[in-house]
Amino acid sequence: MEKRRLGRTGLKVSLIGMGGIPIQRVGREDAKAVVSAAIAAGINFFDSARGYTDSEEKFGLALGLQRDDIYVATKSMARGRDEMARDIDASLHNFKRDYVDLYQLHNVRTKEELKRVLAPDGALAALRAAQLEGKVRHVGITGHIMEVLVEAVQTGEFETIQFPFNAAELEGAERLLPLAEKHDLGVIVMKPLAGGALRPAHLALRFLLDFPVSTIIPGMDSVAQIEENTALAEKFVPLTDEERNELQTEIARLGNRFCRRCEYCQPCPQGIAIPTIFTFDGYWSRYGLKEWAAERYWALNVQADACVECGECERRCPYNLPVRDLLKEAVSHFGATRPQA
Ligand code: SF4
Ligand code: SF4
């Protein structure tokens, strides 16, 4: 597996890394098997978050003893110094490590939040203190909102940047890749498959391999996914014109109203699993798997028609999706399939 320099951290990371969201879905033994397969396939960069329930813990369990050639990264939504200091210690405990290779400020969404983390009593101060104590080696930032990330990069405080970049979402790359080069930042690509919306996966990943990024971190929760994704990076073949056209057709089919499954809209006060419903609706409307999708939709504890239109989710969605309208579309699709009581 090709290793690339993670900007001025100097770490040499695998071109395909492992995102830590899906590992939450599998049991501990399966998590171990997936992580072992990842290491065997040459993956040496594992990215988690305090917010991903037991993801750090599972990585800690599966990765075993600390090794200098396996890098763990995590991130926290803490914005204040004390809160961040507690999160750093919690991450070390979960990973069972003396230090985290890369600690990131997670999803900094507004310029006010950026100001808050940079303040003397902000989260960055805790990260700097942890660096002095040897608990954290490098500091980065993640986010979805380009204006905020551009400003963050220009502060010169961060060594890496993580943002969504895929064939259907190019804005981040256009604005941030030149800046990353200028500031010698490591570039970590999240949502390479647009949160699972972009298919076929092998075309979407090969599209990205051509760009000057450090590591691409699809979330993976099976050995088969590890093998498929790492094989693409092993024998990189640029897309043919025909394959580019196929990808463009897929992007046009998705439109710009697709959910990236980032989960920032959660929790809904009504208990609606918004991204899950959008996933099932995507299967219904984009892939023609109506029966399959309906069965799963009706197995959920709460359906889309429980929405009381409070708008809370839309205020939190970094993509400004019209969540309420999209839920109504789901109701109109699935309504007629309601199982008989
Ligand atoms: S608008 Fe509907 S889906 Fe969104 S948070 Fe409110 S109740 Fe939940
Ligand atoms: S609706 Fe928005 S916030 Fe919620 S998962 Fe989808 S993209 Fe993310």
Coordinates of C-alpha atoms and ligand atoms in Angstrom, one line a residue:
M1 CA 0.0 0.0 0.0
E2 CA 1.3 3.4 -1.0
K3 CA 2.3 5.6 2.0
R4 CA 2.0 9.4 1.7
R5 CA 3.4 12.1 3.9
L6 CA 0.7 13.6 6.2
G7 CA 1.8 17.2 5.6
R8 CA 4.2 18.6 8.1
T9 CA 3.4 16.0 10.8
G10 CA 5.9 14.0 8.8
L11 CA 3.9 10.8 9.4
K12 CA 3.8 8.4 6.5
V13 CA 0.2 7.2 6.3
S14 CA -1.4 4.6 4.0
L15 CA -3.3 6.1 1.1
I16 CA -6.4 4.2 2.3
G17 CA -7.0 4.7 6.0
M18 CA -9.9 3.5 8.1
G19 CA -12.8 5.7 9.1
G20 CA -14.2 4.7 12.5
I21 CA -18.0 5.2 12.1
P22 CA -19.1 1.8 10.8
I23 CA -17.1 -0.2 13.3
Q24 CA -19.7 0.9 15.9
R25 CA -22.2 -1.5 14.2
V26 CA -20.2 -4.6 14.6
G27 CA -19.3 -6.7 17.7
R28 CA -15.9 -6.7 19.3
E29 CA -14.7 -10.0 17.7
D30 CA -15.8 -8.7 14.2
A31 CA -14.1 -5.4 14.9
K32 CA -10.9 -7.3 15.7
A33 CA -11.1 -9.3 12.5
V34 CA -11.7 -6.2 10.4
V35 CA -8.9 -4.2 12.0
S36 CA -6.5 -7.2 11.7
A37 CA -7.4 -7.4 8.0
A38 CA -6.8 -3.7 7.6
I39 CA -3.3 -4.0 9.1
A40 CA -2.5 -7.0 7.0
A41 CA -3.6 -5.0 3.9
G42 CA -1.2 -2.2 4.8
I43 CA -3.5 0.3 6.4
N44 CA -1.7 2.2 9.2
F45 CA -4.1 5.1 9.8
F46 CA -7.2 4.7 12.0
D47 CA -9.5 7.6 12.6
S48 CA -12.1 7.7 15.3
A49 CA -14.0 10.3 17.4
R50 CA -15.1 10.8 20.9
G51 CA -18.6 11.1 19.5
Y52 CA -18.6 7.6 17.8
T53 CA -19.8 5.7 20.8
D54 CA -17.5 2.7 21.3
S55 CA -15.4 3.2 18.2
E56 CA -12.2 4.3 20.0
E57 CA -12.6 1.4 22.5
K58 CA -13.0 -1.1 19.7
F59 CA -9.9 0.3 17.9
G60 CA -8.0 0.1 21.1
L61 CA -9.0 -3.5 21.6
A62 CA -8.4 -4.5 18.1
L63 CA -5.1 -2.6 17.5
G64 CA -3.5 -4.1 20.7
L65 CA -0.2 -2.8 22.0
Q66 CA 1.1 0.5 20.9
R67 CA 3.2 0.4 17.8
D68 CA 5.2 3.2 16.3
D69 CA 4.1 2.3 12.7
I70 CA 0.3 2.3 13.4
Y71 CA -1.2 5.7 13.8
V72 CA -4.4 6.5 15.7
A73 CA -6.3 9.7 15.2
T74 CA -9.4 10.9 17.0
K75 CA -11.4 14.1 17.4
S76 CA -13.6 15.8 20.0
M77 CA -16.5 18.3 19.8
A78 CA -15.2 19.9 23.0
R79 CA -14.8 23.6 22.6
G80 CA -13.5 24.6 26.0
R81 CA -10.1 23.8 27.6
D82 CA -11.3 21.7 30.6
E83 CA -13.8 19.7 28.5
M84 CA -11.1 18.9 25.9
A85 CA -8.6 17.9 28.6
R86 CA -11.1 15.4 29.9
D87 CA -11.8 14.1 26.3
I88 CA -8.1 13.6 25.6
D89 CA -7.8 11.4 28.8
A90 CA -10.9 9.5 27.8
S91 CA -9.4 8.8 24.3
L92 CA -6.1 7.6 25.8
H93 CA -8.0 5.3 28.1
N94 CA -10.2 3.9 25.3
F95 CA -7.3 3.4 22.9
K96 CA -5.2 1.9 25.7
R97 CA -2.2 4.1 24.5
D98 CA 0.2 6.6 26.0
Y99 CA -0.4 9.0 23.2
V100 CA -2.7 9.8 20.3
D101 CA -0.9 10.5 17.0
L102 CA -3.4 13.0 15.8
Y103 CA -6.1 14.8 17.8
Q104 CA -8.5 16.9 15.9
L105 CA -11.1 19.6 16.7
H106 CA -14.2 17.9 15.4
N107 CA -16.6 19.6 13.0
V108 CA -15.9 23.3 13.8
R109 CA -19.0 24.7 12.2
T110 CA -19.0 28.5 12.6
K111 CA -16.4 31.3 12.9
E112 CA -17.7 31.8 16.4
E113 CA -16.9 28.2 17.3
L114 CA -13.4 28.7 15.7
K115 CA -12.8 31.8 17.9
R116 CA -14.0 29.8 20.9
V117 CA -11.5 26.9 20.4
L118 CA -8.6 29.3 19.7
A119 CA -9.3 31.4 22.8
P120 CA -6.9 31.1 25.8
D121 CA -9.4 28.9 27.7
G122 CA -10.4 27.1 24.5
A123 CA -10.0 23.5 23.4
L124 CA -6.8 24.2 21.5
A125 CA -5.1 25.2 24.7
A126 CA -5.8 21.7 26.2
L127 CA -4.3 20.1 23.0
R128 CA -1.2 22.2 23.3
A129 CA -0.8 21.3 27.0
A130 CA -1.3 17.6 26.0
Q131 CA 1.4 17.9 23.4
L132 CA 3.8 19.2 26.0
E133 CA 2.9 16.2 28.3
G134 CA 3.4 13.8 25.4
K135 CA -0.3 12.7 25.3
V136 CA -0.9 14.1 21.8
R137 CA 1.6 14.3 19.0
H138 CA -0.1 16.4 16.3
V139 CA -3.2 18.6 16.1
G140 CA -5.7 18.9 13.3
I141 CA -9.1 20.2 12.5
T142 CA -12.2 18.7 10.7
G143 CA -15.3 20.3 9.3
H144 CA -17.8 20.6 6.6
I145 CA -18.1 24.4 6.2
M146 CA -15.5 25.7 3.8
E147 CA -15.3 29.3 4.9
V148 CA -14.6 28.1 8.5
L149 CA -12.0 25.7 7.4
V150 CA -10.2 28.2 5.1
E151 CA -10.0 30.6 8.1
A152 CA -8.8 27.8 10.3
V153 CA -6.0 26.9 7.9
Q154 CA -4.9 30.5 7.8
T155 CA -4.3 30.6 11.5
G156 CA -1.4 28.3 11.0
E157 CA -2.4 26.3 14.2
F158 CA -3.2 23.0 12.5
E159 CA -1.1 20.3 10.9
T160 CA -3.9 18.5 9.2
I161 CA -7.3 19.2 7.7
Q162 CA -10.1 16.7 7.3
F163 CA -13.2 17.5 5.1
P164 CA -15.7 15.7 2.8
F165 CA -14.4 15.2 -0.7
N166 CA -15.9 12.9 -3.3
A167 CA -16.9 12.9 -6.9
A168 CA -20.2 14.6 -6.0
E169 CA -18.7 17.1 -3.5
L170 CA -15.8 18.9 -5.1
E171 CA -16.0 22.3 -3.4
G172 CA -13.7 21.4 -0.5
A173 CA -11.0 20.1 -2.7
E174 CA -11.1 23.1 -5.0
R175 CA -10.7 25.5 -2.2
L176 CA -8.7 23.6 0.3
L177 CA -6.2 21.5 -1.6
P178 CA -4.1 24.6 -2.8
L179 CA -4.2 26.0 0.7
A180 CA -3.1 22.7 2.2
E181 CA -0.2 22.6 -0.2
K182 CA 0.8 26.2 0.7
H183 CA 0.7 25.5 4.4
D184 CA 2.1 21.9 4.1
L185 CA -1.0 20.4 5.8
G186 CA -1.9 16.7 5.8
V187 CA -5.2 16.2 3.9
I188 CA -7.5 13.5 5.2
V189 CA -10.5 12.8 3.0
M190 CA -13.7 12.0 4.8
K191 CA -17.0 10.8 3.1
P192 CA -15.2 9.6 0.0
L193 CA -18.4 7.7 -1.0
A194 CA -20.7 10.6 0.0
G195 CA -21.8 8.8 3.1
G196 CA -22.6 5.7 1.1
A197 CA -24.7 7.5 -1.5
L198 CA -22.2 7.3 -4.3
R199 CA -21.9 4.1 -6.2
P200 CA -20.2 2.1 -7.5
A201 CA -17.7 2.5 -4.7
H202 CA -14.7 1.3 -6.8
L203 CA -15.2 4.2 -9.3
A204 CA -15.7 6.8 -6.6
L205 CA -12.5 5.7 -4.8
R206 CA -10.4 5.5 -8.0
F207 CA -11.6 9.0 -8.8
L208 CA -10.0 10.3 -5.6
L209 CA -6.8 8.4 -5.8
D210 CA -5.7 10.8 -8.5
F211 CA -5.7 13.8 -6.2
P212 CA -2.8 15.1 -4.0
V213 CA -4.4 14.0 -0.7
S214 CA -2.6 12.2 2.1
T215 CA -5.1 9.6 3.1
I216 CA -8.7 8.6 2.1
I217 CA -10.7 7.1 5.0
P218 CA -13.8 5.2 3.9
G219 CA -15.7 3.7 6.9
M220 CA -15.4 -0.1 6.7
D221 CA -16.9 -2.8 8.8
S222 CA -16.2 -6.0 6.9
V223 CA -13.1 -7.8 5.8
A224 CA -14.5 -7.9 2.2
Q225 CA -14.7 -4.1 2.2
I226 CA -11.1 -3.8 3.4
E227 CA -9.9 -6.1 0.7
E228 CA -11.9 -4.4 -2.1
N229 CA -10.8 -0.9 -1.1
T230 CA -7.2 -1.6 -0.5
A231 CA -6.9 -3.6 -3.7
L232 CA -7.9 -0.4 -5.6
A233 CA -5.0 1.6 -4.0
E234 CA -2.6 -1.3 -4.6
K235 CA -3.1 -1.3 -8.3
F236 CA -4.3 2.2 -9.1
V237 CA -5.7 2.5 -12.6
P238 CA -7.0 5.9 -13.6
L239 CA -10.7 6.1 -14.7
T240 CA -11.3 5.6 -18.3
D241 CA -13.5 8.1 -20.2
E242 CA -16.3 5.6 -20.1
E243 CA -16.0 5.1 -16.3
R244 CA -15.9 8.9 -15.8
N245 CA -19.2 9.1 -17.7
E246 CA -20.7 6.4 -15.6
L247 CA -19.7 8.3 -12.4
Q248 CA -21.2 11.5 -13.8
T249 CA -24.5 9.7 -14.6
E250 CA -24.6 8.5 -11.0
I251 CA -23.9 12.1 -9.7
A252 CA -26.7 13.5 -11.8
R253 CA -29.0 10.8 -10.5
L254 CA -28.2 11.8 -6.9
G255 CA -28.8 15.5 -7.4
N256 CA -27.8 17.8 -4.6
R257 CA -30.5 16.8 -2.1
F258 CA -28.8 13.7 -0.8
C259 CA -28.0 13.0 2.8
R260 CA -24.3 12.4 3.6
R261 CA -25.2 10.5 6.8
C262 CA -23.0 12.7 9.0
E263 CA -25.6 12.4 11.7
Y264 CA -25.3 16.0 12.9
C265 CA -29.0 16.3 12.7
Q266 CA -29.4 13.7 15.5
P267 CA -30.9 13.3 18.0
C268 CA -34.4 14.3 16.8
P269 CA -36.7 15.1 19.7
Q270 CA -39.3 12.8 18.2
G271 CA -36.7 9.9 17.9
I272 CA -36.7 9.9 14.1
A273 CA -33.5 8.2 12.7
I274 CA -33.3 10.8 9.9
P275 CA -30.2 9.5 8.1
T276 CA -31.4 5.9 8.2
I277 CA -34.8 6.9 6.7
F278 CA -33.0 8.8 4.0
T279 CA -30.8 5.8 3.3
F280 CA -33.9 3.6 2.9
D281 CA -35.6 6.2 0.8
G282 CA -32.5 6.3 -1.4
Y283 CA -32.8 2.6 -1.9
W284 CA -36.4 3.1 -2.8
S285 CA -36.0 6.0 -5.2
R286 CA -32.5 5.6 -6.6
Y287 CA -31.9 1.9 -6.6
G288 CA -35.4 0.5 -7.1
L289 CA -35.1 -1.7 -4.1
K290 CA -38.7 -0.9 -3.0
E291 CA -39.7 -4.0 -1.1
W292 CA -36.3 -4.3 0.6
A293 CA -36.4 -0.6 1.7
A294 CA -40.1 -0.7 2.9
E295 CA -39.5 -3.7 5.0
R296 CA -36.7 -2.0 6.8
Y297 CA -38.5 1.3 7.0
W298 CA -41.4 -0.2 8.8
A299 CA -39.1 -2.1 11.2
L300 CA -37.9 1.2 12.6
N301 CA -39.2 2.3 16.0
V302 CA -40.3 5.7 14.6
Q303 CA -41.3 6.5 11.1
A304 CA -41.0 9.8 9.2
D305 CA -44.6 10.9 9.8
A306 CA -43.8 11.4 13.4
C307 CA -42.1 14.7 12.4
V308 CA -43.6 17.7 14.1
E309 CA -41.6 20.1 11.9
C310 CA -39.8 21.8 14.8
G311 CA -36.9 22.4 12.4
E312 CA -34.2 21.5 14.9
C313 CA -32.6 19.0 12.4
E314 CA -32.4 21.6 9.6
R315 CA -30.6 24.1 11.9
R316 CA -27.9 21.4 12.6
C317 CA -27.5 20.0 9.1
P318 CA -24.2 21.3 7.7
Y319 CA -25.5 20.7 4.1
N320 CA -28.7 22.8 4.6
L321 CA -30.8 19.9 3.5
P322 CA -34.6 20.5 3.5
V323 CA -35.0 17.6 6.0
R324 CA -38.7 18.2 6.6
D325 CA -39.5 18.1 2.9
L326 CA -37.3 15.1 2.3
L327 CA -39.1 13.3 5.2
K328 CA -42.4 14.1 3.6
E329 CA -41.1 12.5 0.4
A330 CA -40.2 9.4 2.3
V331 CA -43.7 9.4 3.8
S332 CA -45.2 9.6 0.3
H333 CA -43.0 6.7 -0.9
F334 CA -43.5 4.4 2.0
G335 CA -47.0 5.3 3.1
A336 CA -48.8 2.9 0.8
T337 CA -46.6 0.0 2.0
R338 CA -47.7 0.2 5.6
P339 CA -48.0 -3.4 6.9
Q340 CA -51.5 -4.5 8.0
A341 CA -51.8 -4.5 11.8
Ligands
SF4_1 S1 -38.2 18.8 12.1 FE1 -39.0 16.8 12.4 S2 -37.3 15.4 12.0 FE2 -36.4 17.5 12.3 S3 -35.9 17.4 14.5 FE3 -38.0 18.3 14.3 S4 -39.3 16.5 14.6 FE4 -37.3 15.7 14.2
SF4_2 S1 -29.8 15.3 7.1 FE1 -28.0 16.6 7.1 S2 -27.2 16.4 9.2 FE2 -28.6 14.7 8.9 S3 -27.3 13.1 8.3 FE3 -28.1 14.0 6.5 S4 -26.6 15.4 5.8 FE4 -26.1 14.9 7.9

